[in-house]
N, CA and C atoms as an extended XYZ file, in Angstrom:
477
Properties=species:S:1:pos:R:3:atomname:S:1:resname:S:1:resid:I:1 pbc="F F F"
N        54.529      -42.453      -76.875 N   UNK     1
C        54.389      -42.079      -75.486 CA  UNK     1
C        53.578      -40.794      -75.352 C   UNK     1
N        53.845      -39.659      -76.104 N   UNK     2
C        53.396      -38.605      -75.952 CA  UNK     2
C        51.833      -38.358      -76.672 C   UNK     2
N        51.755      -39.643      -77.950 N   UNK     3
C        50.159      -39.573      -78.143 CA  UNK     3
C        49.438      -40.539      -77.271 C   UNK     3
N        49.897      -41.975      -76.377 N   UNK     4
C        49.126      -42.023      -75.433 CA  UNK     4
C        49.132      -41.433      -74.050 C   UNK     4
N        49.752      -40.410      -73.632 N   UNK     5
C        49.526      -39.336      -72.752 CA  UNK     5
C        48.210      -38.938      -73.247 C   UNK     5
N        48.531      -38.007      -74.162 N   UNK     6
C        47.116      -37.265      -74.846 CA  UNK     6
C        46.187      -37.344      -74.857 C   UNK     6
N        46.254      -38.941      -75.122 N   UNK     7
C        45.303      -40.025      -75.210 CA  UNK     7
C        44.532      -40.132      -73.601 C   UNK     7
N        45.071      -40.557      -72.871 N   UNK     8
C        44.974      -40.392      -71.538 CA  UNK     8
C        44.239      -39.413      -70.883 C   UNK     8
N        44.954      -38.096      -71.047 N   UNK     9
C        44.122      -37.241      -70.401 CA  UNK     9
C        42.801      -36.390      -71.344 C   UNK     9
N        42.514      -36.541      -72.704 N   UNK    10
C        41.806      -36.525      -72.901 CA  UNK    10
C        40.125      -37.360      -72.659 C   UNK    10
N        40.636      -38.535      -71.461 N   UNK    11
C        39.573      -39.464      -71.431 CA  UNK    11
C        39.021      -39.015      -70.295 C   UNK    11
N        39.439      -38.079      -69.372 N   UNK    12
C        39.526      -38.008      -68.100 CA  UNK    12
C        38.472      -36.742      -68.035 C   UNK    12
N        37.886      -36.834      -66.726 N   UNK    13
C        36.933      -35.776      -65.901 CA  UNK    13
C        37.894      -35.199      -64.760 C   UNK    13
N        38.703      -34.193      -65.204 N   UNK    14
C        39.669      -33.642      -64.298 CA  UNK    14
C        38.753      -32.274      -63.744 C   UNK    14
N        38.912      -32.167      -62.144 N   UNK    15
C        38.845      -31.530      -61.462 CA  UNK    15
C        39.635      -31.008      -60.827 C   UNK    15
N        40.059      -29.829      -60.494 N   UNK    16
C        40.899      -28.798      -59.615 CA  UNK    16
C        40.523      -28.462      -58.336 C   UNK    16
N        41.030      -28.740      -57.018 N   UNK    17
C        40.701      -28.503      -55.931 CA  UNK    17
C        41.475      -27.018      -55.599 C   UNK    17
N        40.994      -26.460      -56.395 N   UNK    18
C        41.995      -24.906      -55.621 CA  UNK    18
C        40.556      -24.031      -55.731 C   UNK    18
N        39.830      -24.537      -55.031 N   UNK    19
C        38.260      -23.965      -54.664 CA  UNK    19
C        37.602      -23.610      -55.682 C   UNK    19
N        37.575      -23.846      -57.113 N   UNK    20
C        37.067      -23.678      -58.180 CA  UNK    20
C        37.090      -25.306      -58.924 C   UNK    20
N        36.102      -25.444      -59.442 N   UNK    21
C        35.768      -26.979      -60.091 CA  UNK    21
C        36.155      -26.482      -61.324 C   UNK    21
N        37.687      -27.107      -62.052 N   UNK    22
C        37.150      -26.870      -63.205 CA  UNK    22
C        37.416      -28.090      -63.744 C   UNK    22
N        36.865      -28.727      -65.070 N   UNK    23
C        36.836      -29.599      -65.553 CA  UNK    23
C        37.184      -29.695      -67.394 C   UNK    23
N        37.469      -31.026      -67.710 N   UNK    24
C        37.817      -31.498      -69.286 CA  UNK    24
C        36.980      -32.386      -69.620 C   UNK    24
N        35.751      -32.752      -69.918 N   UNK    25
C        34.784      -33.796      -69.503 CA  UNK    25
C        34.373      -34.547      -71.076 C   UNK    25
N        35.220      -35.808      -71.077 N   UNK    26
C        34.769      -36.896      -71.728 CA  UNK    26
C        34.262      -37.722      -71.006 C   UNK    26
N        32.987      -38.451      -71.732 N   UNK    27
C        32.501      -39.876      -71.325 CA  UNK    27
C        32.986      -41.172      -70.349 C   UNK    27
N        34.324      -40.940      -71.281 N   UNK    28
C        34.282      -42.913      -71.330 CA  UNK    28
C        35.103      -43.094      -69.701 C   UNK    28
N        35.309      -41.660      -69.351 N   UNK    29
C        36.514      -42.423      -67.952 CA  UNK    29
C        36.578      -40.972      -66.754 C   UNK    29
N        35.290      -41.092      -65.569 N   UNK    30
C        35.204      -40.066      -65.040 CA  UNK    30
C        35.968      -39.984      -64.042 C   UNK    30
N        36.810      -39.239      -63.457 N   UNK    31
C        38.153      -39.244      -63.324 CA  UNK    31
C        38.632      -37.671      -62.269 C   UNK    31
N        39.340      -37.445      -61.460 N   UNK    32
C        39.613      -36.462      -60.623 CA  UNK    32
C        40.847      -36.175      -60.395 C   UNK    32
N        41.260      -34.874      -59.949 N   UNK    33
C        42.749      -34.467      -59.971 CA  UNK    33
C        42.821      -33.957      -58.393 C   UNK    33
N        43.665      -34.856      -57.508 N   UNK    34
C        43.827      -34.323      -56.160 CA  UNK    34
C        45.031      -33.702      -56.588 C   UNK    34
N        45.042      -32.617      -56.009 N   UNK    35
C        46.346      -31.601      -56.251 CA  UNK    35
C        47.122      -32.288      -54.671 C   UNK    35
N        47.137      -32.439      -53.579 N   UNK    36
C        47.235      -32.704      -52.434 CA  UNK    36
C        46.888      -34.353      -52.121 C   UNK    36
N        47.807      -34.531      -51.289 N   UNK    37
C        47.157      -36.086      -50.580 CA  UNK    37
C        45.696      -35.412      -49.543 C   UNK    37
N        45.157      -36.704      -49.537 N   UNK    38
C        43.506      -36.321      -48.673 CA  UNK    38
C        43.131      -37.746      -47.841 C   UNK    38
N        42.675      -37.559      -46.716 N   UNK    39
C        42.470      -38.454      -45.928 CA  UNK    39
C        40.644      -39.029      -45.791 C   UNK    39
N        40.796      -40.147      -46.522 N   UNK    40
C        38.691      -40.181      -46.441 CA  UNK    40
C        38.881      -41.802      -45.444 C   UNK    40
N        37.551      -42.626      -45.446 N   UNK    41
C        37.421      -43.250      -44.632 CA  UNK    41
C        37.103      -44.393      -45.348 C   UNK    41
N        38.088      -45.524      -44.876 N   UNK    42
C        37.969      -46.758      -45.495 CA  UNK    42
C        36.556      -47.555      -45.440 C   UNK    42
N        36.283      -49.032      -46.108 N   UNK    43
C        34.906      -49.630      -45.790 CA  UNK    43
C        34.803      -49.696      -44.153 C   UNK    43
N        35.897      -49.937      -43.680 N   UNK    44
C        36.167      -50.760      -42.404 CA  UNK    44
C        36.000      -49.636      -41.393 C   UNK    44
N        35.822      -48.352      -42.039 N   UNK    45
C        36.165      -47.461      -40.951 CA  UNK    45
C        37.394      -46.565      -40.746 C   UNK    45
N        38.450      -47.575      -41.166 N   UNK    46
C        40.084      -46.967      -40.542 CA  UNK    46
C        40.298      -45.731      -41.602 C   UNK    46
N        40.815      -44.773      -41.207 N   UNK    47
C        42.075      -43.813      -42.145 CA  UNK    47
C        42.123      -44.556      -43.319 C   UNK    47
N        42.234      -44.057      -44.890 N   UNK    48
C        43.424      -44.295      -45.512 CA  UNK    48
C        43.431      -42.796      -46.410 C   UNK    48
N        44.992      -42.809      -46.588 N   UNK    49
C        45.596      -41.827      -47.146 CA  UNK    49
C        45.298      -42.057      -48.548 C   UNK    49
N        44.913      -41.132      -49.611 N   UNK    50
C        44.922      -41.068      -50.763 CA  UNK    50
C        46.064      -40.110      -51.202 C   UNK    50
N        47.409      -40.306      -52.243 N   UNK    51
C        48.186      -39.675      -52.414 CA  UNK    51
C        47.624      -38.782      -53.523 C   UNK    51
N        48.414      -37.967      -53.773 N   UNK    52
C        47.846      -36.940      -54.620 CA  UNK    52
C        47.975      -37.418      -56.333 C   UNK    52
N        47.007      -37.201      -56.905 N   UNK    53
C        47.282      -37.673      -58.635 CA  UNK    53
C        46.043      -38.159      -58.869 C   UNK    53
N        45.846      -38.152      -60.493 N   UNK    54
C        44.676      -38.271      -60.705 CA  UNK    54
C        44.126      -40.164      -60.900 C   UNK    54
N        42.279      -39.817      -60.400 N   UNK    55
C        42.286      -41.240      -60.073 CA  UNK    55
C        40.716      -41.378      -60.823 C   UNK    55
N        40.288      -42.808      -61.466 N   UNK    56
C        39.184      -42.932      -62.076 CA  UNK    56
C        38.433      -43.352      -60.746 C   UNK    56
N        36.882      -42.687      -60.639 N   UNK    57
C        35.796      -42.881      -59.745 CA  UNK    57
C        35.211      -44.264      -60.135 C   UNK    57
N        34.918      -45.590      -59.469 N   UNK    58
C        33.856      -46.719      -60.222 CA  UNK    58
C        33.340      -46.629      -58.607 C   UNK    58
N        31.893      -46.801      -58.427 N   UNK    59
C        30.831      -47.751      -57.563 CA  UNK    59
C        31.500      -48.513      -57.527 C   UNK    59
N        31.589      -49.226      -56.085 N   UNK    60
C        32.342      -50.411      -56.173 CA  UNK    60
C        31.146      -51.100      -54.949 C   UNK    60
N        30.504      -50.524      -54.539 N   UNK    61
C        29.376      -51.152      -53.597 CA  UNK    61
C        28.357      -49.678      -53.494 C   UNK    61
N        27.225      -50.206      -52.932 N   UNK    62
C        26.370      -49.624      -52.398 CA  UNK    62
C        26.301      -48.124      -52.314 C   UNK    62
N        27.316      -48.329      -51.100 N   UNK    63
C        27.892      -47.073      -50.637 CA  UNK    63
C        29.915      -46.772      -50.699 C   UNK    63
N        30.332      -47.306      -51.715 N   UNK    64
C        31.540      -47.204      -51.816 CA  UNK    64
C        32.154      -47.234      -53.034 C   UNK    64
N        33.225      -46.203      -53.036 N   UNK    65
C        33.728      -45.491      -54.425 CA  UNK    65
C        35.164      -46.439      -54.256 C   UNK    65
N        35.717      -46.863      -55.588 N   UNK    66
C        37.055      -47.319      -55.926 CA  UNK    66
C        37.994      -46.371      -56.521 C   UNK    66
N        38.787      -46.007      -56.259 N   UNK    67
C        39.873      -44.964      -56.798 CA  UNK    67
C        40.619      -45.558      -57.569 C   UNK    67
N        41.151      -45.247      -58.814 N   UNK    68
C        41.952      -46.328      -59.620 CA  UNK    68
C        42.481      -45.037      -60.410 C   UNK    68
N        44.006      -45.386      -59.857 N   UNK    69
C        44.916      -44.580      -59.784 CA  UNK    69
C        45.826      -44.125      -61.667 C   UNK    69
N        45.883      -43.686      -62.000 N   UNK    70
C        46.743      -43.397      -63.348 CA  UNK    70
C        47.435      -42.343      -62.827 C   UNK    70
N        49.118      -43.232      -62.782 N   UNK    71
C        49.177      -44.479      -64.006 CA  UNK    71
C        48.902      -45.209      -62.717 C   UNK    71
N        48.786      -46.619      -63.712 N   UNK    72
C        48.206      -48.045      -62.589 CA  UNK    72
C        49.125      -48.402      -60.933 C   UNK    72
N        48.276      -48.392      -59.750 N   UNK    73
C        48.584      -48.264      -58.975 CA  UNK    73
C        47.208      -49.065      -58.156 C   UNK    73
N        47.302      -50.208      -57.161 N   UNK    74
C        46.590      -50.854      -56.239 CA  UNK    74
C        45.409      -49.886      -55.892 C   UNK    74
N        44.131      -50.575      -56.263 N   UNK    75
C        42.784      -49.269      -56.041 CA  UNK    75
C        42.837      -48.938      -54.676 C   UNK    75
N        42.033      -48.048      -54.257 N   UNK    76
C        41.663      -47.457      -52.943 CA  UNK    76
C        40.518      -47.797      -52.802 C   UNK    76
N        39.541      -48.431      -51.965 N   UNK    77
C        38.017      -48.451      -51.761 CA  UNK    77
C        38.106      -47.293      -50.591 C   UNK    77
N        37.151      -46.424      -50.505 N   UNK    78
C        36.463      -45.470      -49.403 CA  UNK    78
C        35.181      -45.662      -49.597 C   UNK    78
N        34.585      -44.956      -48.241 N   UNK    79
C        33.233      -45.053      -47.492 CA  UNK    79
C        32.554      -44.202      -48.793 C   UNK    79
N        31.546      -43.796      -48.587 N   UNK    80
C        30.990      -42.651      -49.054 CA  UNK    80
C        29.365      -42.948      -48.874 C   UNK    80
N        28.457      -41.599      -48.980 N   UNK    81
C        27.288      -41.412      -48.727 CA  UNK    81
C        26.706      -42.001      -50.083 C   UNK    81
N        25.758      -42.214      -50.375 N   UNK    82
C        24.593      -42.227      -51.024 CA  UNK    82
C        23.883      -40.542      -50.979 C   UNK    82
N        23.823      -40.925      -52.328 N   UNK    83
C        23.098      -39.197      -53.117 CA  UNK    83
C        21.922      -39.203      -54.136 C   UNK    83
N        21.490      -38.078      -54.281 N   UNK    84
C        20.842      -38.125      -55.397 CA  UNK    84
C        20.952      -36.637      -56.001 C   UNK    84
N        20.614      -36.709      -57.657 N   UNK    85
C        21.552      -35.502      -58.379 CA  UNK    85
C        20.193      -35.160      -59.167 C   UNK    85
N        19.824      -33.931      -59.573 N   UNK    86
C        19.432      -33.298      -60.722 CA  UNK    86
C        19.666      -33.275      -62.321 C   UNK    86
N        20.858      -33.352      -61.791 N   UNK    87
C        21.530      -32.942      -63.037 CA  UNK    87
C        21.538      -34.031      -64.070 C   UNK    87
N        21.459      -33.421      -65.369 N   UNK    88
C        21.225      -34.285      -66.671 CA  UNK    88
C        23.053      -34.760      -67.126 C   UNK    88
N        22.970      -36.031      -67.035 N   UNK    89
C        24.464      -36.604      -66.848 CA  UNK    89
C        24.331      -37.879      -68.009 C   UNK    89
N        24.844      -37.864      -69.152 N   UNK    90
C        24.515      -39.185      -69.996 CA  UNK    90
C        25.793      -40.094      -69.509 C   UNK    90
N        26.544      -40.101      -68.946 N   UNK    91
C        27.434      -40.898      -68.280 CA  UNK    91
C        27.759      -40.781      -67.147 C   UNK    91
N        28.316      -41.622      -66.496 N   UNK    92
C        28.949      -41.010      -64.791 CA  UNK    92
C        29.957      -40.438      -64.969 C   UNK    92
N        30.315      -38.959      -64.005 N   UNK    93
C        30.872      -38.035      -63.887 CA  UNK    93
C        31.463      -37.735      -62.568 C   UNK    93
N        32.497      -37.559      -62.530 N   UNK    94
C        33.187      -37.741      -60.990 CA  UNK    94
C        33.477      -36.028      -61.410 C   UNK    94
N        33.735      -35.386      -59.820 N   UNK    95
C        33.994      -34.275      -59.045 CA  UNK    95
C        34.410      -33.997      -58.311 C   UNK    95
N        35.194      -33.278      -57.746 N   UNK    96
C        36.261      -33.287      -56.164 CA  UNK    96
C        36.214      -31.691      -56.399 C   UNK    96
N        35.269      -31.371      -55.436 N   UNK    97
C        34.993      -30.386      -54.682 CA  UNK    97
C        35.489      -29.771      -53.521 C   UNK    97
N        36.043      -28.523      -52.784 N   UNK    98
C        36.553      -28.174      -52.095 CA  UNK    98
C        35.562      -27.086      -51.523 C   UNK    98
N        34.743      -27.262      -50.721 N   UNK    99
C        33.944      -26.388      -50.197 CA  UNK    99
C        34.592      -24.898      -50.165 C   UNK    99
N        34.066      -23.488      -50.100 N   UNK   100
C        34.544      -22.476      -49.288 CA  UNK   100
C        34.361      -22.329      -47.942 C   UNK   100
N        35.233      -21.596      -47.606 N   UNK   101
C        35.163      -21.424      -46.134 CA  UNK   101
C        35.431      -23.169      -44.918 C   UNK   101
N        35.744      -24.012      -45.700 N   UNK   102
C        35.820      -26.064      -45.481 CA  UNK   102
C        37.448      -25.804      -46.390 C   UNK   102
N        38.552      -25.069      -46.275 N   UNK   103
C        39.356      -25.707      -47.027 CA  UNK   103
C        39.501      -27.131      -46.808 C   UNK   103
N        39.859      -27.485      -45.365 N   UNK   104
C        40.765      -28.668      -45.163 CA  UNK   104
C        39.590      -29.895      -45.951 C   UNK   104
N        38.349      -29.751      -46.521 N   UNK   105
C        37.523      -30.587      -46.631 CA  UNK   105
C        37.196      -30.980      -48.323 C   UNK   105
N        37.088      -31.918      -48.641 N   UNK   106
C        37.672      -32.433      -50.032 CA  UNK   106
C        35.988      -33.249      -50.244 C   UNK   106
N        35.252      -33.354      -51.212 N   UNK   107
C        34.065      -33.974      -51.550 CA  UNK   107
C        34.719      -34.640      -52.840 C   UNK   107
N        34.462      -36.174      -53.266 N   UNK   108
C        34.793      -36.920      -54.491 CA  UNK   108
C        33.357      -37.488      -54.658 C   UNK   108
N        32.525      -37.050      -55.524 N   UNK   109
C        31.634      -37.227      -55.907 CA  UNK   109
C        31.264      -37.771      -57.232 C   UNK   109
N        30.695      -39.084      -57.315 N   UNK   110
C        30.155      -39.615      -58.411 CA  UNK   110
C        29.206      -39.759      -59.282 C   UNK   110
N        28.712      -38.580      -59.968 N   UNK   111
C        26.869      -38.552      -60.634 CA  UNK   111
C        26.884      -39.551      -61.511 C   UNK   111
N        26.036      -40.568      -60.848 N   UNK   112
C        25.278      -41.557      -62.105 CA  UNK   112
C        24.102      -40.841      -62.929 C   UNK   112
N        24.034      -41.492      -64.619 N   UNK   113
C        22.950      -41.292      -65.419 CA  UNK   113
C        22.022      -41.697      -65.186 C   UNK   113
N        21.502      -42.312      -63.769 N   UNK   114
C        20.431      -42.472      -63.265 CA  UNK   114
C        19.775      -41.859      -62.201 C   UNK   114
N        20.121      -40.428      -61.938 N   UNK   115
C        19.644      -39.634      -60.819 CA  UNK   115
C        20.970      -39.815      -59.834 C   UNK   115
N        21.289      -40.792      -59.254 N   UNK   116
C        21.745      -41.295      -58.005 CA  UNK   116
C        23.075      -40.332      -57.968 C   UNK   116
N        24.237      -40.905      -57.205 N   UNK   117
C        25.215      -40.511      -56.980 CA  UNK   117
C        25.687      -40.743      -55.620 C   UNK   117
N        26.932      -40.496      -55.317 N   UNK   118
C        27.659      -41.251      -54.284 CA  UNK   118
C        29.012      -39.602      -54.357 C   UNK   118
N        29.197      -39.659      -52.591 N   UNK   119
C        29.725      -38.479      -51.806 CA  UNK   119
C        30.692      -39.213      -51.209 C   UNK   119
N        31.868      -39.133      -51.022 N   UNK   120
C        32.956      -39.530      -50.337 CA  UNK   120
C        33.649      -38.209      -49.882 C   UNK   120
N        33.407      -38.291      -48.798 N   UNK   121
C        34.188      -36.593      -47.902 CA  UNK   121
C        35.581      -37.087      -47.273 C   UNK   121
N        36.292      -36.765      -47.531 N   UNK   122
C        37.989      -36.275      -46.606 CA  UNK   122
C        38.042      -34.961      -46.501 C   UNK   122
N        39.585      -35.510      -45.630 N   UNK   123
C        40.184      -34.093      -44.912 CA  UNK   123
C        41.696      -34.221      -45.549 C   UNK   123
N        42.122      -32.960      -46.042 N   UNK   124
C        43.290      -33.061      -46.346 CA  UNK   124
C        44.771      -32.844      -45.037 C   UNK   124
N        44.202      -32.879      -44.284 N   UNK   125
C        44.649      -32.386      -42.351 CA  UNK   125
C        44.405      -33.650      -42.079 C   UNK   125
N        43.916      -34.480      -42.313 N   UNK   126
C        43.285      -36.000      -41.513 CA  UNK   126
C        42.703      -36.015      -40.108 C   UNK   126
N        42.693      -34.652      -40.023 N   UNK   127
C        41.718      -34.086      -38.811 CA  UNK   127
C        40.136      -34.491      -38.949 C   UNK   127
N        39.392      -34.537      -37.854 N   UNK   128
C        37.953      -35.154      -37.894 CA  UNK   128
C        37.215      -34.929      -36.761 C   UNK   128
N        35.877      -33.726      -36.511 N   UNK   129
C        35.643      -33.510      -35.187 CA  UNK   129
C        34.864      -34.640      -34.871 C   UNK   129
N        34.990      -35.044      -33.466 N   UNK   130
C        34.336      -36.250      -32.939 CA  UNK   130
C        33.117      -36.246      -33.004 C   UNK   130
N        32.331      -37.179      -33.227 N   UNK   131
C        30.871      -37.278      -33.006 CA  UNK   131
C        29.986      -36.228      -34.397 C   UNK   131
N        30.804      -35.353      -34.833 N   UNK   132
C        30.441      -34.279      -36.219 CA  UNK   132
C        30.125      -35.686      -37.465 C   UNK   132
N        28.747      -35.188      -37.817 N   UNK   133
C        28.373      -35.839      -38.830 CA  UNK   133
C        29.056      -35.693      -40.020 C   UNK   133
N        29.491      -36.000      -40.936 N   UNK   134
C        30.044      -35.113      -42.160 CA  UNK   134
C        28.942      -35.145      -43.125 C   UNK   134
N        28.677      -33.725      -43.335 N   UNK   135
C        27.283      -33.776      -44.698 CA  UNK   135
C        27.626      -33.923      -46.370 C   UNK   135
N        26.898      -34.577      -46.814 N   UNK   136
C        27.016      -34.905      -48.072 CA  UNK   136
C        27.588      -32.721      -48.390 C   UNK   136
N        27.896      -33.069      -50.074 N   UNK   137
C        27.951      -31.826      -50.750 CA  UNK   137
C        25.800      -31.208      -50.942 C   UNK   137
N        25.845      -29.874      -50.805 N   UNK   138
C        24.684      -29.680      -51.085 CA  UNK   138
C        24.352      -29.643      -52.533 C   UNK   138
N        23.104      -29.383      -52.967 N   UNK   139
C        22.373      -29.199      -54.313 CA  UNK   139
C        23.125      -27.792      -54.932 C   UNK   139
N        23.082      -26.789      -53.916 N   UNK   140
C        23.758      -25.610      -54.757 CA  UNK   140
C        25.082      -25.516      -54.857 C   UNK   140
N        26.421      -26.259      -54.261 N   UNK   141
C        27.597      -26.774      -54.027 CA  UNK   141
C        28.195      -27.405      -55.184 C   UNK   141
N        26.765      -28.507      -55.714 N   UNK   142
C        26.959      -29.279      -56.561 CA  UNK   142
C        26.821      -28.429      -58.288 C   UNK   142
N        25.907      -28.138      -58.143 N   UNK   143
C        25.487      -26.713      -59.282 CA  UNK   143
C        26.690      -25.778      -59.732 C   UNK   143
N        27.152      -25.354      -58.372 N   UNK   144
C        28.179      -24.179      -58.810 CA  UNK   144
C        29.771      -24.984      -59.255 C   UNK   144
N        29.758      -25.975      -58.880 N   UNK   145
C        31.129      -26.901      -59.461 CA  UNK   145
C        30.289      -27.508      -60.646 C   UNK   145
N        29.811      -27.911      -61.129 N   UNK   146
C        29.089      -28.109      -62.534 CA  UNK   146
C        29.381      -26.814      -63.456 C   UNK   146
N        28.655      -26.044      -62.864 N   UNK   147
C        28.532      -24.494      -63.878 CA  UNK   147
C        30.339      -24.579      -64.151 C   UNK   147
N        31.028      -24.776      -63.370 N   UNK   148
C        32.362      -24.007      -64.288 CA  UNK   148
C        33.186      -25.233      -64.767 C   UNK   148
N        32.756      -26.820      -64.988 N   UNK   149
C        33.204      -27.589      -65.988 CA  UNK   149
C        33.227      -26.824      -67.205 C   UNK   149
N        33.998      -27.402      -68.050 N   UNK   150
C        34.394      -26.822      -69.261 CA  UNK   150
C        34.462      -28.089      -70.249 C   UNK   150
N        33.644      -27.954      -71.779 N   UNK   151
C        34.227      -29.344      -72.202 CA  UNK   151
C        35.458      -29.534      -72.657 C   UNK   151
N        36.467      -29.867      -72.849 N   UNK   152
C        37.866      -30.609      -73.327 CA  UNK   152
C        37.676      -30.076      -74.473 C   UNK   152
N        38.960      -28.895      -74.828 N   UNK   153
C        39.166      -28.330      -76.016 CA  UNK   153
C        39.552      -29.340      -77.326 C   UNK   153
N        38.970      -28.961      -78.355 N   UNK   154
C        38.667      -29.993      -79.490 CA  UNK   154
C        39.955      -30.300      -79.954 C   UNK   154
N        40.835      -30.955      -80.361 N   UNK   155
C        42.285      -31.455      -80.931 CA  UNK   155
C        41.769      -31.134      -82.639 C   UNK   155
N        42.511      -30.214      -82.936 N   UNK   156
C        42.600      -29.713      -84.446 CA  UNK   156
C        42.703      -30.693      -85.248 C   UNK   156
N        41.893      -31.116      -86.275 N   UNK   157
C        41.956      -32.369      -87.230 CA  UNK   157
C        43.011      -32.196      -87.859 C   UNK   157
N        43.430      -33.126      -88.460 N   UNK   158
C        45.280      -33.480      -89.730 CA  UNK   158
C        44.492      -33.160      -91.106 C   UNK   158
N        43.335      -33.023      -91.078 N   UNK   159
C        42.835      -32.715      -92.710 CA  UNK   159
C        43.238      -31.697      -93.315 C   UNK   159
């Protein structure tokens, strides 16, 4: 149990929403830590609540991210923008960003190894001003939650 925990969260792209990005960043499973439940916007439009805990990012359309919950729990599909990234990414890399001065406002962001990327914005308030566009995360937003990933401290070999 306790080496597939280990196991587990060593696979994961954990992010901290306490206004600092920080991260554990393996490959194989890019992945986010809502400290808080957060409210983003279904395909359809409607509310749905995302509870708090960590969840793997997949494309699941076009413009829409699948949340897949650990431990296993019924996915979430949300809306999200279409992006495009700078950044040199040999796998996809998920992010949940908390703007400054935007607490109530939550960014789950997906960088593909192909430039692209995908923005899914909530509110952790489920508040929403009317007719207010919601803007993707910016280029320097995205930069400064990058800069303070960290890679996943190495597990001491048995040799």
């Amino acid at each position: 149990m306790i080496r597939k925990r280990s196991t587990t969260v060593m696979c994961l792209v954990v992010v901290s929403l306490l206004f600092t990005a920080r991260a554990w960043a393996t490959p194989e499973s890019p992945a986010v830590l809502l400290d808080k439940a957060g409210h983003f916007t279904a395909p359809d439009g409607t509310d749905v609540l995302v509870a708090a805990g960590t969840y793997r990012l997949e494309q699941s359309a076009e413009t829409q991210l699948r949340l897949v919950a650990d431990p296993p729990q019924p996915a979430v599909e949300i809306q999200a923008t279409a992006t495009t990234h700078e950044e040199t990414v040999a796998s996809p890399m998920a992010l949940a960003i908390a703007e400054e001065g935007q607490e109530d406002e939550v960014h789950l962001v997906l960088l593909l190894p192909d430039g692209r990327g995908l923005d899914a914005t909530g509110t952790f308030s489920g508040t929403r001003s009317r007719g207010s566009r919601v803007q993707p995360i910016n280029r320097l937003q995205m930069q400064q939650a990058l800069n303070q990933i960290q890679p996943f401290p190495q597990r001491p070999s048995n040799s």
